[in-house]
Coordinates of C-alpha atoms in Angstrom, one line a residue:
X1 CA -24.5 132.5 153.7
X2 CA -27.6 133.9 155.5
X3 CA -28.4 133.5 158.9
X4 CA -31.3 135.1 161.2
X5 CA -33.2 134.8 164.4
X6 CA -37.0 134.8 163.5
X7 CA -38.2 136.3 167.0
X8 CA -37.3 138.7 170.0
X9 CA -35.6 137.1 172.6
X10 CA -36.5 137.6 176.3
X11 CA -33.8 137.5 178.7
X12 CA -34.0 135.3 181.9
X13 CA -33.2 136.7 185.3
X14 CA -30.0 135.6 187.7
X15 CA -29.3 137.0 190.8
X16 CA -25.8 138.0 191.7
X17 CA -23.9 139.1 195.0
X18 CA -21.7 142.2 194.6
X19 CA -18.8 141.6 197.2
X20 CA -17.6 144.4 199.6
X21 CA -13.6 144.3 198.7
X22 CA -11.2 143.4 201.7
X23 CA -11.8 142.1 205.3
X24 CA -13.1 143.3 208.3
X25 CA -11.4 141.5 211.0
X26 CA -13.8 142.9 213.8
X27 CA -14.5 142.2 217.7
X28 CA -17.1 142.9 220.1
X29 CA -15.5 144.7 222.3
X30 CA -15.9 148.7 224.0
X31 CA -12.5 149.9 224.7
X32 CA -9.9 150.1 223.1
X33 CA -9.2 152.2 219.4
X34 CA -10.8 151.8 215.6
X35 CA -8.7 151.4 213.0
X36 CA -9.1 151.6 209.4
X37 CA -6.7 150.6 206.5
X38 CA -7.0 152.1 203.2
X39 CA -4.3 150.2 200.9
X40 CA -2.7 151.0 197.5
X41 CA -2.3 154.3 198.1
X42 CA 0.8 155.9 196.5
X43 CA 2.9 158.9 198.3
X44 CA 3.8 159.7 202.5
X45 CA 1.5 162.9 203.2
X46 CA -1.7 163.0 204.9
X47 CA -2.8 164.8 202.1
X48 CA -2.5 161.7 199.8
X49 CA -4.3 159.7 202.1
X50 CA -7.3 162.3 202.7
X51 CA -7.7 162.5 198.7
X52 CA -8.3 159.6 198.1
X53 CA -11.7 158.2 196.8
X54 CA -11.9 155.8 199.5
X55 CA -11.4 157.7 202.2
X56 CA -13.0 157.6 204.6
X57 CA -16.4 155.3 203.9
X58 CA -14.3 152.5 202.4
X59 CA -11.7 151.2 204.3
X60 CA -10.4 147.6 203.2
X61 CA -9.6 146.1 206.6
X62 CA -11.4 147.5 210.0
X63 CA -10.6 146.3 213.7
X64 CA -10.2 147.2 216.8
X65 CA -6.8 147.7 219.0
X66 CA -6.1 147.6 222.5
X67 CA -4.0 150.8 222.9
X68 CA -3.5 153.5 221.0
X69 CA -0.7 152.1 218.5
X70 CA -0.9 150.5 215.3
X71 CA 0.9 147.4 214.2
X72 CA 4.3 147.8 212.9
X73 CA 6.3 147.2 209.5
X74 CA 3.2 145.6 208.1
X75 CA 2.8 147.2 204.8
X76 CA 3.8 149.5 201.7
X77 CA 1.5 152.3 200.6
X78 CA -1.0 152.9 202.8
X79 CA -2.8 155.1 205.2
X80 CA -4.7 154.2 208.0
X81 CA -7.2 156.0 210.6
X82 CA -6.9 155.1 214.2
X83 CA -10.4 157.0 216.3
X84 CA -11.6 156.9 219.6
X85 CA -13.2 158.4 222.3
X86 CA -10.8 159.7 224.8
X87 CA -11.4 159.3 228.6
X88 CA -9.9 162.3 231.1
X89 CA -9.3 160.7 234.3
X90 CA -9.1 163.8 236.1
X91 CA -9.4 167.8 235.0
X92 CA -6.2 169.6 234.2
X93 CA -4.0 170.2 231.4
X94 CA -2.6 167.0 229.2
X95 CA 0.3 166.9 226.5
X96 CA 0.1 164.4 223.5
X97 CA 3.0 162.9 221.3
X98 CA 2.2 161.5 218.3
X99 CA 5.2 158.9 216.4
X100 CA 5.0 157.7 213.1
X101 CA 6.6 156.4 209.6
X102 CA 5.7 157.8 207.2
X103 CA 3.6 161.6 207.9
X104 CA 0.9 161.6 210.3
X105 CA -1.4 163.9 212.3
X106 CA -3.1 164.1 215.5
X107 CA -6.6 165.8 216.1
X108 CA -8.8 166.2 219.1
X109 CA -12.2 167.7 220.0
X110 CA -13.1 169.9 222.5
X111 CA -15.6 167.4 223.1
X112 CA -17.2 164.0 221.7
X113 CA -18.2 165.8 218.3
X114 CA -15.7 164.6 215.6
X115 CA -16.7 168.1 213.8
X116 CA -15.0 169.8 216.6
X117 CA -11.4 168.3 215.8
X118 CA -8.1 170.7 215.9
X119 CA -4.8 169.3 214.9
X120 CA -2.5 169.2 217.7
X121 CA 0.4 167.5 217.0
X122 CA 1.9 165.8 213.8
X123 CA 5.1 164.1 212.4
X124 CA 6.1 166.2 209.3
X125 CA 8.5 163.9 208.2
X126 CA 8.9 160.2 210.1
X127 CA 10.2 158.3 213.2
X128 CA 11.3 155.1 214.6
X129 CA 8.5 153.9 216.6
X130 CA 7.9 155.3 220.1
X131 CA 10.6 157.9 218.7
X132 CA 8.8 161.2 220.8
X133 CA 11.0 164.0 220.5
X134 CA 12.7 163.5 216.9
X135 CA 10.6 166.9 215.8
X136 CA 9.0 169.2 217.7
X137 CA 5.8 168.9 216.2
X138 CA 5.3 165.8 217.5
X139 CA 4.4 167.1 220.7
X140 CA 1.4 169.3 221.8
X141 CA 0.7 172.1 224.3
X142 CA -0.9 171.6 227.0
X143 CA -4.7 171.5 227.0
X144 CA -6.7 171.3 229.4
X145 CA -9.3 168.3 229.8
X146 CA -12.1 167.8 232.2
X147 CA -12.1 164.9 234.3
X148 CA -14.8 162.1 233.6
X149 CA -15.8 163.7 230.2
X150 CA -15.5 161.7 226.7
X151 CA -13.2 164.2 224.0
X152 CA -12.9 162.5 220.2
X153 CA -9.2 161.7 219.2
X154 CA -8.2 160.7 215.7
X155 CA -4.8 159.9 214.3
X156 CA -4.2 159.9 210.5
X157 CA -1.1 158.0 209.3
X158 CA 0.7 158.0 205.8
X159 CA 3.0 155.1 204.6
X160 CA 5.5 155.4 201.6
X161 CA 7.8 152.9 201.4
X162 CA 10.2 151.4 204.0
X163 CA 9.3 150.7 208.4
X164 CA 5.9 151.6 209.4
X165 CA 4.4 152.7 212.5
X166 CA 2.6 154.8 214.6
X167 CA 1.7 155.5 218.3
X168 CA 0.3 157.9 220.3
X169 CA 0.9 158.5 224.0
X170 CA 0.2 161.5 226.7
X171 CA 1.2 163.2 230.2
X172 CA -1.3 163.1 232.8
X173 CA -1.6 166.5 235.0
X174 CA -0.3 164.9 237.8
X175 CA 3.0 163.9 235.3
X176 CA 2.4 160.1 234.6
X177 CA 3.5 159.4 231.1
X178 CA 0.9 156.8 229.9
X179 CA 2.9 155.2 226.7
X180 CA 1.0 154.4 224.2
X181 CA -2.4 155.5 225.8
X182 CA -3.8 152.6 227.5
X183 CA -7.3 151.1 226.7
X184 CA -8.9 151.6 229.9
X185 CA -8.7 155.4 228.8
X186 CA -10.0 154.4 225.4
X187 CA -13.9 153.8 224.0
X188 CA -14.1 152.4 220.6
X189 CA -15.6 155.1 218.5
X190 CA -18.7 154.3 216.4
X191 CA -19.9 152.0 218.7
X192 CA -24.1 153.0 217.7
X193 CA -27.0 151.7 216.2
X194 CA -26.5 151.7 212.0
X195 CA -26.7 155.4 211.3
X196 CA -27.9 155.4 207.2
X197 CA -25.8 158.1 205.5
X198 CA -27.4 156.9 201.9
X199 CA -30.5 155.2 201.1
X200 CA -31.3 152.8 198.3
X201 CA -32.4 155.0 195.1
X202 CA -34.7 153.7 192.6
X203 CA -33.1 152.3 189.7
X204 CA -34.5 152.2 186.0
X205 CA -32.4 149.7 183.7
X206 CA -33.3 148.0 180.4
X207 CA -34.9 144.8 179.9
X208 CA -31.1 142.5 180.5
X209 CA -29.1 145.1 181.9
X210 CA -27.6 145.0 185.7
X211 CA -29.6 146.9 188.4
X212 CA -27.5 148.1 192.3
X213 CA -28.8 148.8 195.1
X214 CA -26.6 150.3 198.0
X215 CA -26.9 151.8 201.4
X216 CA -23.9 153.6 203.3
X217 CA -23.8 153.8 206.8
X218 CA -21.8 156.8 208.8
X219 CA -19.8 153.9 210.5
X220 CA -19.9 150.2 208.8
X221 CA -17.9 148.7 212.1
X222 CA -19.5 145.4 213.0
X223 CA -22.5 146.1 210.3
X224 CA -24.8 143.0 209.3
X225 CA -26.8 143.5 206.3
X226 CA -29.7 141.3 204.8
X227 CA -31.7 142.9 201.5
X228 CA -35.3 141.9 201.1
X229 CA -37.6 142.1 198.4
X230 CA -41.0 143.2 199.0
X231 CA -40.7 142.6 202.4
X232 CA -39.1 138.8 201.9
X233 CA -35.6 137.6 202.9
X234 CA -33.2 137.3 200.0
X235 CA -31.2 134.4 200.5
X236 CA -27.0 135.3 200.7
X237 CA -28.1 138.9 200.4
X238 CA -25.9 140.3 202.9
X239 CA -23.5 143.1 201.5
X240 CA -23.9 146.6 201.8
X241 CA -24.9 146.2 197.7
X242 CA -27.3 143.9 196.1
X243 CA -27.1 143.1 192.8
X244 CA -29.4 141.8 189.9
X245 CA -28.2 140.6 186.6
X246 CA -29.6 140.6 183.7
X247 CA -32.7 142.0 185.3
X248 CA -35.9 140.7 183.6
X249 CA -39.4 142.2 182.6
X250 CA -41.3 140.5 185.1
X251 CA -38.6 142.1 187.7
X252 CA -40.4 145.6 186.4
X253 CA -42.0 147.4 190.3
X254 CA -40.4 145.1 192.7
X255 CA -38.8 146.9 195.8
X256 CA -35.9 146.4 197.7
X257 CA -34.8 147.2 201.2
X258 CA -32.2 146.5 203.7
X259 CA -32.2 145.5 207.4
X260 CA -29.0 146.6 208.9
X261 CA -28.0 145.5 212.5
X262 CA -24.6 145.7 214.8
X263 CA -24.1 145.2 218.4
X264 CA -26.1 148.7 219.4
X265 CA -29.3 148.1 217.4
X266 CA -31.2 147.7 213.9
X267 CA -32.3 150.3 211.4
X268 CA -34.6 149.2 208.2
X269 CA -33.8 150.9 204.7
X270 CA -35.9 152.6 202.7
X271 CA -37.3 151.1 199.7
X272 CA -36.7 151.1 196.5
X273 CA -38.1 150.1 193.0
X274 CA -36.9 148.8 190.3
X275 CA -38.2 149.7 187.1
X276 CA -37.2 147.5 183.6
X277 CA -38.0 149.2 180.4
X278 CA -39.1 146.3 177.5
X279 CA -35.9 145.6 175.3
X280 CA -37.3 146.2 172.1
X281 CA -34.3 145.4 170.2
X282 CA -33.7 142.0 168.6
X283 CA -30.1 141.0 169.1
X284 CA -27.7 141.3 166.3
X285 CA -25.2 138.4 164.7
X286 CA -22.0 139.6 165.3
X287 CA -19.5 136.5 163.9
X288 CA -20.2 133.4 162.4
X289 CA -17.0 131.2 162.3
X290 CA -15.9 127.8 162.0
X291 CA -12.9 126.0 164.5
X292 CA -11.9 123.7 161.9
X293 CA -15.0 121.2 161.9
X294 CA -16.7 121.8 158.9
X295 CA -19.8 120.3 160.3
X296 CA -19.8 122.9 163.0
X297 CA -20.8 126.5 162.9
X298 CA -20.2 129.4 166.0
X299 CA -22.7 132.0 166.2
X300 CA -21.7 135.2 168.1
X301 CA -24.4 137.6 169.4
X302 CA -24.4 141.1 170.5
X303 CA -26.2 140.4 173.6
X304 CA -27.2 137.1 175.8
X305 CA -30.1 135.2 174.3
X306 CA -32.8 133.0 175.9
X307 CA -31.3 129.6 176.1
X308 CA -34.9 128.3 174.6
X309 CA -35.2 130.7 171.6
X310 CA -31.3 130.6 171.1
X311 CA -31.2 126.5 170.8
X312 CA -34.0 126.2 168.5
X313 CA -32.8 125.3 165.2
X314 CA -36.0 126.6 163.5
X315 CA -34.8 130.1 164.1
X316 CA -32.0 129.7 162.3
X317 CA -31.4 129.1 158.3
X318 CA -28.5 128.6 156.1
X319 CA -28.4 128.5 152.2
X320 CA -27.6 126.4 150.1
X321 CA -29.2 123.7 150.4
X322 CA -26.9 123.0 154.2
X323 CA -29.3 121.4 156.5
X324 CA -29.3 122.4 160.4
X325 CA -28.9 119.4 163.2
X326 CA -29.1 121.3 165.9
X327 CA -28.4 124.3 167.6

């Protein structure tokens, strides 16, 4: 039998939402500490945690907590990320603890600038919560804070298998043991205006293919996101990626940009274009086969067709002597 499609076939354009994985369970709220989950990660170190390709811009759950302690026995494999700006009451020197199940670590600044972090305490093993002097790594030496001034403090945290749990507390100069560190000595960190770590980039695709765009922002906490084209609204556009698929010829120069917003302000993207090269190649048969109804014949191609060119029975022809319905 012969069989053939008697013209090129344009493809027609659908738009598409690429969905950020995970939840963000989020509040509007100052104090208190971030935390970020990054699941399915195999392994108890730090090190396993730190390695991994979605640490740290792609946590799957983000939300804030009142104190510095994370939930407990609420997972396998995982790490998590607990930040915050850290507020001295008064000047002096200050010991930390730091408790966890499985490995964790505990780094400060000498001041607000995460660069500036030291590690100052850390569980090399793992505790029962609120467990403070099972190692003595877990505690720190005294360093001196000034009062009223705003240090960084980040906790990493390793899970295996088994409990779960982590906390972090501290002695005041004066001796008061605040345990776990309450919030009214916490500020969530990353509470800004959308910093944009990554811009949209220009994207060339062919004639049917798919085309992403994506911006990253330092801290995604409490993000909104809405992509326009040319300067219009794109309806349920409102991931940190749009997508378009197949992308289609008359798609060829159109730009795309996001508006990002959170509680602190708005930033605009910059644009990008898309450019779509002409497919130029007609798409191939690749089956013909029956189901059992000898009056009916499946076509498989290589690539989508236009539902217009692909139903018309005139492009298709079959020898001897069948005749064609419809297609």
């Amino acid at each position: 039998m012969k069989y053939f499609v008697a013209r090129s076939l344009l493809h027609l354009a659908s738009v598409f939402l690429l969905l950020l994985a995970g939840t963000l369970n989020l509040a509007a709220q100052s104090n208190g500490v971030l935390r970020e989950v990054y699941p399915g990660i195999a392994g108890r170190t730090v090190a396993e945690l730190t390695n991994s390709p979605a640490f740290p811009n792609n946590p799957a759950t983000v939300e804030v907590l009142p104190t510095f302690e994370a939930p407990t026995d609420v997972d396998e494999s995982y790490g998590q990320r607990l930040s915050a700006y850290l507020l001295a009451p008064t000047t002096g020197n200050y010991v930390f603890w730091i408790a966890s199940d499985d490995n964790s670590v505990l780094l400060l600044s000498s001041d607000s600038d995460p660069a500036n972090v030291q590690a100052i305490a850390s569980v090399p093993d793992w505790t029962n919560p609120r467990e403070w002097g099972r190692f003595a790594e877990q505690t720190s030496a005294n360093i001196p804070l000034v009062g009223g001034q705003k240090y960084y403090i980040e906790a990493l945290m390793k899970e295996g298998g088994g409990g779960d749990n982590l906390a972090v507390r501290w002695q005041l100069p004066g001796g008061a043991i605040e345990e776990p560190i309450p919030n009214n000595r916490l500020l969530v960190f990353g509470l800004t205006p959308p910093q944009i770590t990554q811009q949209p980039a220009d994207v060339t695709v062919t004639e049917g293919g798919t085309a992403n765009f994506t911006v990253q922002l330092a801290r995604a906490y409490g993000a909104s996101y809405q992509w326009r084209r040319g300067g219009n609204i794109i309806p349920g556009a409102t991931q940190s990626t749009y997508t378009i698929s197949p992308v289609a010829i008359a798609d060829n120069g159109a730009q795309f940009s996001c508006s990002i917003t959170n509680a602190q302000g708005g930033t605009n993207s910059a644009s990008a274009t898309l450019h779509v090269n002409s497919d130029n190649t007609p798409p191939t048969i690749v089956s013909v086969a029956t189901l059992g109804d000898n009056t009916l014949v499946t076509v498989l191609f290589s690539e989508p067709v236009e539902a217009a060119s692909g139903t018309a029975k005139s492009n298709y022809a079959i020898d001897h002597g069948v005749t064609i319905s419809s297609a």
